[in-house]
Amino acid sequence: MSETDFSETGVRIDRWARSLSRAGQVTVKDGRLALLTSYGREIDSAPVGTVSTGRAWFAGGDATVARVNGTRYRLTMPRRPGKPDEAGPARRFLDALRGAGGGRG
């Protein structure tokens, strides 16, 4: 069993005008991206090679945009107070996807 490349909880997951989870989870593990609700139910998942990600001008510094199976999601990953993180979770997410072979913009 391999180690998780990226995991962040407390993620707001929006499918543009519709909020799917205010405290969801995003994971990158074994070459797959998974978007989960706060209860662990899968919203969507795909191999990282088929996922496109990036930052849109309107998304803000703590958000990214991901296209998974043809659906665009906005993932807002705020920095946690008291947890020093130079890159921030959104930047680490993009780096993890690129490192796993996906995240083409």
Tab-separated table of C-alpha atoms in Angstrom, residues 2-6 27-34 46-51 53 92-104:
chain	number	residue	atom	x	y	z
A	2	SER	CA	1.450	3.335	-1.006
A	3	GLU	CA	1.598	6.572	0.876
A	4	THR	CA	-0.871	9.387	0.186
A	5	ASP	CA	0.685	12.108	-1.983
A	6	PHE	CA	-1.722	14.788	-0.765
A	27	THR	CA	-6.797	13.277	-1.728
A	28	VAL	CA	-4.193	12.254	-4.269
A	29	LYS	CA	-3.176	8.636	-3.741
A	30	ASP	CA	-2.001	5.819	-5.999
A	31	GLY	CA	-2.265	8.059	-9.057
A	32	ARG	CA	-5.907	9.033	-8.422
A	33	LEU	CA	-7.552	12.260	-7.344
A	34	ALA	CA	-10.616	11.872	-5.126
A	46	ALA	CA	-10.284	10.141	-11.694
A	47	PRO	CA	-6.718	9.162	-12.584
A	48	VAL	CA	-4.478	12.218	-12.179
A	49	GLY	CA	-3.414	11.983	-15.827
A	50	THR	CA	-6.953	12.882	-16.905
A	51	VAL	CA	-7.421	15.766	-14.446
A	53	THR	CA	-6.000	21.901	-12.696
A	92	ARG	CA	0.820	21.794	-2.358
A	93	PHE	CA	-2.229	20.282	-4.090
A	94	LEU	CA	-1.109	21.534	-7.510
A	95	ASP	CA	2.450	20.332	-6.866
A	96	ALA	CA	1.223	16.880	-5.772
A	97	LEU	CA	-0.852	16.483	-8.931
A	98	ARG	CA	2.028	17.519	-11.160
A	99	GLY	CA	4.326	15.151	-9.300
A	100	ALA	CA	1.863	12.300	-9.796
A	101	GLY	CA	1.741	12.921	-13.533
A	102	GLY	CA	-1.391	15.060	-13.841
A	103	GLY	CA	-2.510	18.612	-13.381
A	104	ARG	CA	-1.995	19.756	-16.903
